[in-house]
Amino acid sequence: MTGTTSLEPLTVTVPQATELLGFKDRKVVYQLIREGEIKARKCSNRRILVNYKSLKRYAEGSN
């Protein structure tokens, strides 16, 4: 394989997404997920993983 490889994660946790977006409260991220602004999936009863590309698009303003 040639070229540079991206070391971006595929998913991040809600606390990580909160930090990456610069929010203080996780509730904002949960609201963005409910509204469909960012994509996420529930892996278990207590764990939600946020799609990193979706998060990046939202942060760049091209959701």
Tab-separated table of N, CA, C and O in Angstrom:
chain	number	residue	atom	x	y	z
A	1	MET	N	0.844	-1.175	0.000
A	1	MET	CA	0.000	0.000	0.000
A	1	MET	C	0.890	1.239	0.000
A	1	MET	O	1.822	1.336	0.778
A	2	THR	N	0.590	2.191	-0.848
A	2	THR	CA	1.411	3.386	-0.940
A	2	THR	C	0.673	4.589	-0.385
A	2	THR	O	-0.535	4.568	-0.201
A	3	GLY	N	1.399	5.659	-0.140
A	3	GLY	CA	0.779	6.887	0.364
A	3	GLY	C	0.769	6.912	1.881
A	3	GLY	O	1.260	6.009	2.545
A	4	THR	N	0.210	7.960	2.415
A	4	THR	CA	0.150	8.085	3.864
A	4	THR	C	-1.116	7.439	4.389
A	4	THR	O	-2.148	7.429	3.732
A	5	THR	N	-1.016	6.895	5.567
A	5	THR	CA	-2.184	6.285	6.181
A	5	THR	C	-2.723	7.212	7.259
A	5	THR	O	-1.982	7.881	7.959
A	6	SER	N	-4.018	7.240	7.377
A	6	SER	CA	-4.665	8.071	8.370
A	6	SER	C	-4.776	7.301	9.683
A	6	SER	O	-5.132	6.131	9.694
A	7	LEU	N	-4.454	7.956	10.752
A	7	LEU	CA	-4.552	7.313	12.056
A	7	LEU	C	-5.789	7.779	12.823
A	7	LEU	O	-5.826	7.708	14.025
A	8	GLU	N	-6.786	8.244	12.103
A	8	GLU	CA	-8.023	8.662	12.739
A	8	GLU	C	-8.788	7.434	13.198
A	8	GLU	O	-8.843	6.428	12.493
A	9	PRO	N	-9.415	7.515	14.360
A	9	PRO	CA	-10.209	6.381	14.833
A	9	PRO	C	-11.493	6.256	14.022
A	9	PRO	O	-11.941	7.212	13.392
A	10	LEU	N	-12.070	5.071	14.026
A	10	LEU	CA	-13.361	4.866	13.376
A	10	LEU	C	-14.480	5.396	14.252
A	10	LEU	O	-15.442	5.978	13.766
A	11	THR	N	-14.354	5.173	15.546
A	11	THR	CA	-15.362	5.631	16.490
A	11	THR	C	-14.690	6.188	17.740
A	11	THR	O	-13.527	5.883	18.018
A	12	VAL	N	-15.443	6.994	18.475
A	12	VAL	CA	-15.000	7.498	19.777
A	12	VAL	C	-16.166	7.366	20.750
A	12	VAL	O	-17.320	7.258	20.334
A	13	THR	N	-15.868	7.390	22.019
A	13	THR	CA	-16.921	7.322	23.025
A	13	THR	C	-17.572	8.691	23.171
A	13	THR	O	-17.043	9.700	22.702
A	14	VAL	N	-18.704	8.733	23.844
A	14	VAL	CA	-19.398	10.004	24.056
A	14	VAL	C	-18.525	10.983	24.864
A	14	VAL	O	-18.426	12.151	24.487
A	15	PRO	N	-17.851	10.536	25.935
A	15	PRO	CA	-16.973	11.477	26.639
A	15	PRO	C	-15.856	12.025	25.737
A	15	PRO	O	-15.518	13.218	25.808
A	16	GLN	N	-15.293	11.182	24.881
A	16	GLN	CA	-14.254	11.645	23.954
A	16	GLN	C	-14.831	12.638	22.952
A	16	GLN	O	-14.203	13.655	22.649
A	17	ALA	N	-16.022	12.354	22.432
A	17	ALA	CA	-16.670	13.258	21.482
A	17	ALA	C	-16.953	14.608	22.135
A	17	ALA	O	-16.769	15.662	21.519
A	18	THR	N	-17.384	14.575	23.379
A	18	THR	CA	-17.654	15.810	24.126
A	18	THR	C	-16.395	16.656	24.215
A	18	THR	O	-16.421	17.863	23.965
A	19	GLU	N	-15.297	16.013	24.540
A	19	GLU	CA	-14.013	16.718	24.650
A	19	GLU	C	-13.541	17.234	23.293
A	19	GLU	O	-13.094	18.379	23.178
A	20	LEU	N	-13.646	16.417	22.257
A	20	LEU	CA	-13.208	16.822	20.924
A	20	LEU	C	-13.987	18.021	20.394
A	20	LEU	O	-13.427	18.869	19.701
A	21	LEU	N	-15.264	18.095	20.725
A	21	LEU	CA	-16.098	19.204	20.276
A	21	LEU	C	-15.974	20.433	21.176
A	21	LEU	O	-16.473	21.500	20.848
A	22	GLY	N	-15.323	20.270	22.319
A	22	GLY	CA	-15.124	21.394	23.227
A	22	GLY	C	-16.304	21.696	24.130
A	22	GLY	O	-16.409	22.781	24.680
A	23	PHE	N	-17.197	20.711	24.286
A	23	PHE	CA	-18.346	20.891	25.169
A	23	PHE	C	-17.974	20.464	26.578
A	23	PHE	O	-17.055	19.669	26.782
A	24	LYS	N	-18.708	20.979	27.550
A	24	LYS	CA	-18.475	20.603	28.943
A	24	LYS	C	-19.444	19.526	29.414
A	24	LYS	O	-19.172	18.825	30.366
A	25	ASP	N	-20.590	19.428	28.740
A	25	ASP	CA	-21.644	18.520	29.171
A	25	ASP	C	-21.937	17.487	28.085
A	25	ASP	O	-22.173	17.843	26.931
A	26	ARG	N	-21.944	16.227	28.460
A	26	ARG	CA	-22.220	15.137	27.508
A	26	ARG	C	-23.630	15.200	26.945
A	26	ARG	O	-23.898	14.648	25.888
A	27	LYS	N	-24.524	15.861	27.650
A	27	LYS	CA	-25.912	15.936	27.197
A	27	LYS	C	-26.020	16.559	25.813
A	27	LYS	O	-26.905	16.204	25.039
A	28	VAL	N	-25.120	17.468	25.497
A	28	VAL	CA	-25.132	18.114	24.179
A	28	VAL	C	-24.856	17.078	23.094
A	28	VAL	O	-25.517	17.056	22.051
A	29	VAL	N	-23.909	16.194	23.330
A	29	VAL	CA	-23.573	15.156	22.348
A	29	VAL	C	-24.742	14.191	22.195
A	29	VAL	O	-25.104	13.821	21.076
A	30	TYR	N	-25.359	13.797	23.311
A	30	TYR	CA	-26.528	12.916	23.224
A	30	TYR	C	-27.648	13.577	22.421
A	30	TYR	O	-28.333	12.924	21.638
A	31	GLN	N	-27.833	14.873	22.598
A	31	GLN	CA	-28.855	15.600	21.847
A	31	GLN	C	-28.523	15.617	20.354
A	31	GLN	O	-29.397	15.426	19.516
A	32	LEU	N	-27.260	15.838	20.011
A	32	LEU	CA	-26.840	15.837	18.600
A	32	LEU	C	-27.074	14.467	17.968
A	32	LEU	O	-27.468	14.374	16.803
A	33	ILE	N	-26.871	13.416	18.737
A	33	ILE	CA	-27.116	12.061	18.240
A	33	ILE	C	-28.615	11.870	17.997
A	33	ILE	O	-29.022	11.395	16.934
A	34	ARG	N	-29.434	12.254	18.967
A	34	ARG	CA	-30.894	12.110	18.825
A	34	ARG	C	-31.426	12.886	17.630
A	34	ARG	O	-32.328	12.435	16.930
A	35	GLU	N	-30.866	14.069	17.386
A	35	GLU	CA	-31.320	14.919	16.278
A	35	GLU	C	-30.759	14.480	14.931
A	35	GLU	O	-31.109	15.033	13.897
A	36	GLY	N	-29.841	13.512	14.946
A	36	GLY	CA	-29.266	13.012	13.707
A	36	GLY	C	-28.145	13.870	13.153
A	36	GLY	O	-27.727	13.689	12.011
A	37	GLU	N	-27.645	14.788	13.952
A	37	GLU	CA	-26.541	15.654	13.512
A	37	GLU	C	-25.226	14.886	13.420
A	37	GLU	O	-24.379	15.189	12.584
A	38	ILE	N	-25.041	13.927	14.314
A	38	ILE	CA	-23.874	13.047	14.261
A	38	ILE	C	-24.364	11.606	14.372
A	38	ILE	O	-25.399	11.338	14.993
A	39	LYS	N	-23.628	10.702	13.756
A	39	LYS	CA	-24.015	9.290	13.747
A	39	LYS	C	-23.373	8.572	14.921
A	39	LYS	O	-22.228	8.843	15.280
A	40	ALA	N	-24.125	7.641	15.491
A	40	ALA	CA	-23.619	6.839	16.598
A	40	ALA	C	-24.343	5.508	16.608
A	40	ALA	O	-25.390	5.352	15.974
A	41	ARG	N	-23.758	4.561	17.324
A	41	ARG	CA	-24.420	3.263	17.469
A	41	ARG	C	-24.253	2.770	18.899
A	41	ARG	O	-23.250	3.054	19.555
A	42	LYS	N	-25.231	2.059	19.336
A	42	LYS	CA	-25.220	1.520	20.686
A	42	LYS	C	-24.582	0.145	20.650
A	42	LYS	O	-25.037	-0.741	19.936
A	43	CYS	N	-23.504	-0.047	21.392
A	43	CYS	CA	-22.792	-1.332	21.389
A	43	CYS	C	-23.254	-2.248	22.514
A	43	CYS	O	-23.168	-3.445	22.383
A	44	SER	N	-23.640	-1.644	23.596
A	44	SER	CA	-24.126	-2.423	24.730
A	44	SER	C	-25.132	-1.560	25.474
A	44	SER	O	-25.473	-0.466	25.035
A	45	ASN	N	-25.576	-2.059	26.582
A	45	ASN	CA	-26.574	-1.339	27.357
A	45	ASN	C	-26.094	0.038	27.802
A	45	ASN	O	-26.878	0.959	27.926
A	46	ARG	N	-24.798	0.183	28.036
A	46	ARG	CA	-24.280	1.431	28.583
A	46	ARG	C	-23.234	2.110	27.713
A	46	ARG	O	-22.646	3.092	28.133
A	47	ARG	N	-22.984	1.600	26.520
A	47	ARG	CA	-21.905	2.145	25.710
A	47	ARG	C	-22.399	2.554	24.330
A	47	ARG	O	-22.963	1.752	23.599
A	48	ILE	N	-22.135	3.799	23.977
A	48	ILE	CA	-22.482	4.327	22.658
A	48	ILE	C	-21.188	4.782	21.992
A	48	ILE	O	-20.373	5.473	22.608
A	49	LEU	N	-21.008	4.386	20.744
A	49	LEU	CA	-19.838	4.809	19.989
A	49	LEU	C	-20.265	5.781	18.905
A	49	LEU	O	-21.209	5.529	18.166
A	50	VAL	N	-19.542	6.886	18.832
A	50	VAL	CA	-19.840	7.951	17.875
A	50	VAL	C	-18.938	7.779	16.660
A	50	VAL	O	-17.723	7.587	16.799
A	51	ASN	N	-19.520	7.851	15.487
A	51	ASN	CA	-18.773	7.754	14.242
A	51	ASN	C	-17.860	8.970	14.113
A	51	ASN	O	-18.324	10.113	14.114
A	52	TYR	N	-16.553	8.738	14.013
A	52	TYR	CA	-15.581	9.835	14.010
A	52	TYR	C	-15.718	10.741	12.783
A	52	TYR	O	-15.642	11.953	12.899
A	53	LYS	N	-15.949	10.150	11.609
A	53	LYS	CA	-16.097	10.973	10.398
A	53	LYS	C	-17.308	11.883	10.502
A	53	LYS	O	-17.270	13.042	10.094
A	54	SER	N	-18.391	11.359	11.065
A	54	SER	CA	-19.595	12.148	11.262
A	54	SER	C	-19.326	13.299	12.236
A	54	SER	O	-19.756	14.426	12.025
A	55	LEU	N	-18.583	12.997	13.280
A	55	LEU	CA	-18.213	14.006	14.270
A	55	LEU	C	-17.344	15.093	13.639
A	55	LEU	O	-17.551	16.286	13.856
A	56	LYS	N	-16.411	14.668	12.818
A	56	LYS	CA	-15.510	15.601	12.143
A	56	LYS	C	-16.286	16.511	11.183
A	56	LYS	O	-16.053	17.718	11.140
A	57	ARG	N	-17.222	15.919	10.424
A	57	ARG	CA	-18.051	16.724	9.511
A	57	ARG	C	-18.864	17.759	10.286
A	57	ARG	O	-18.982	18.907	9.880
A	58	TYR	N	-19.418	17.350	11.423
A	58	TYR	CA	-20.196	18.273	12.239
A	58	TYR	C	-19.299	19.417	12.732
A	58	TYR	O	-19.692	20.580	12.670
A	59	ALA	N	-18.116	19.090	13.197
A	59	ALA	CA	-17.185	20.107	13.725
A	59	ALA	C	-16.751	21.072	12.632
A	59	ALA	O	-16.532	22.255	12.888
A	60	GLU	N	-16.656	20.583	11.410
A	60	GLU	CA	-16.238	21.435	10.293
A	60	GLU	C	-17.408	22.222	9.725
A	60	GLU	O	-17.207	23.072	8.849
A	61	GLY	N	-18.607	21.931	10.190
A	61	GLY	CA	-19.779	22.685	9.773
A	61	GLY	C	-20.417	22.223	8.484
A	61	GLY	O	-21.271	22.890	7.935
A	62	SER	N	-20.034	21.050	8.001
A	62	SER	CA	-20.635	20.539	6.769
A	62	SER	C	-21.420	19.277	7.043
A	62	SER	O	-21.217	18.256	6.430
A	63	ASN	N	-22.324	19.326	8.037
A	63	ASN	CA	-23.121	18.166	8.385
A	63	ASN	C	-24.172	18.031	7.362
A	63	ASN	O	-24.822	17.401	6.919
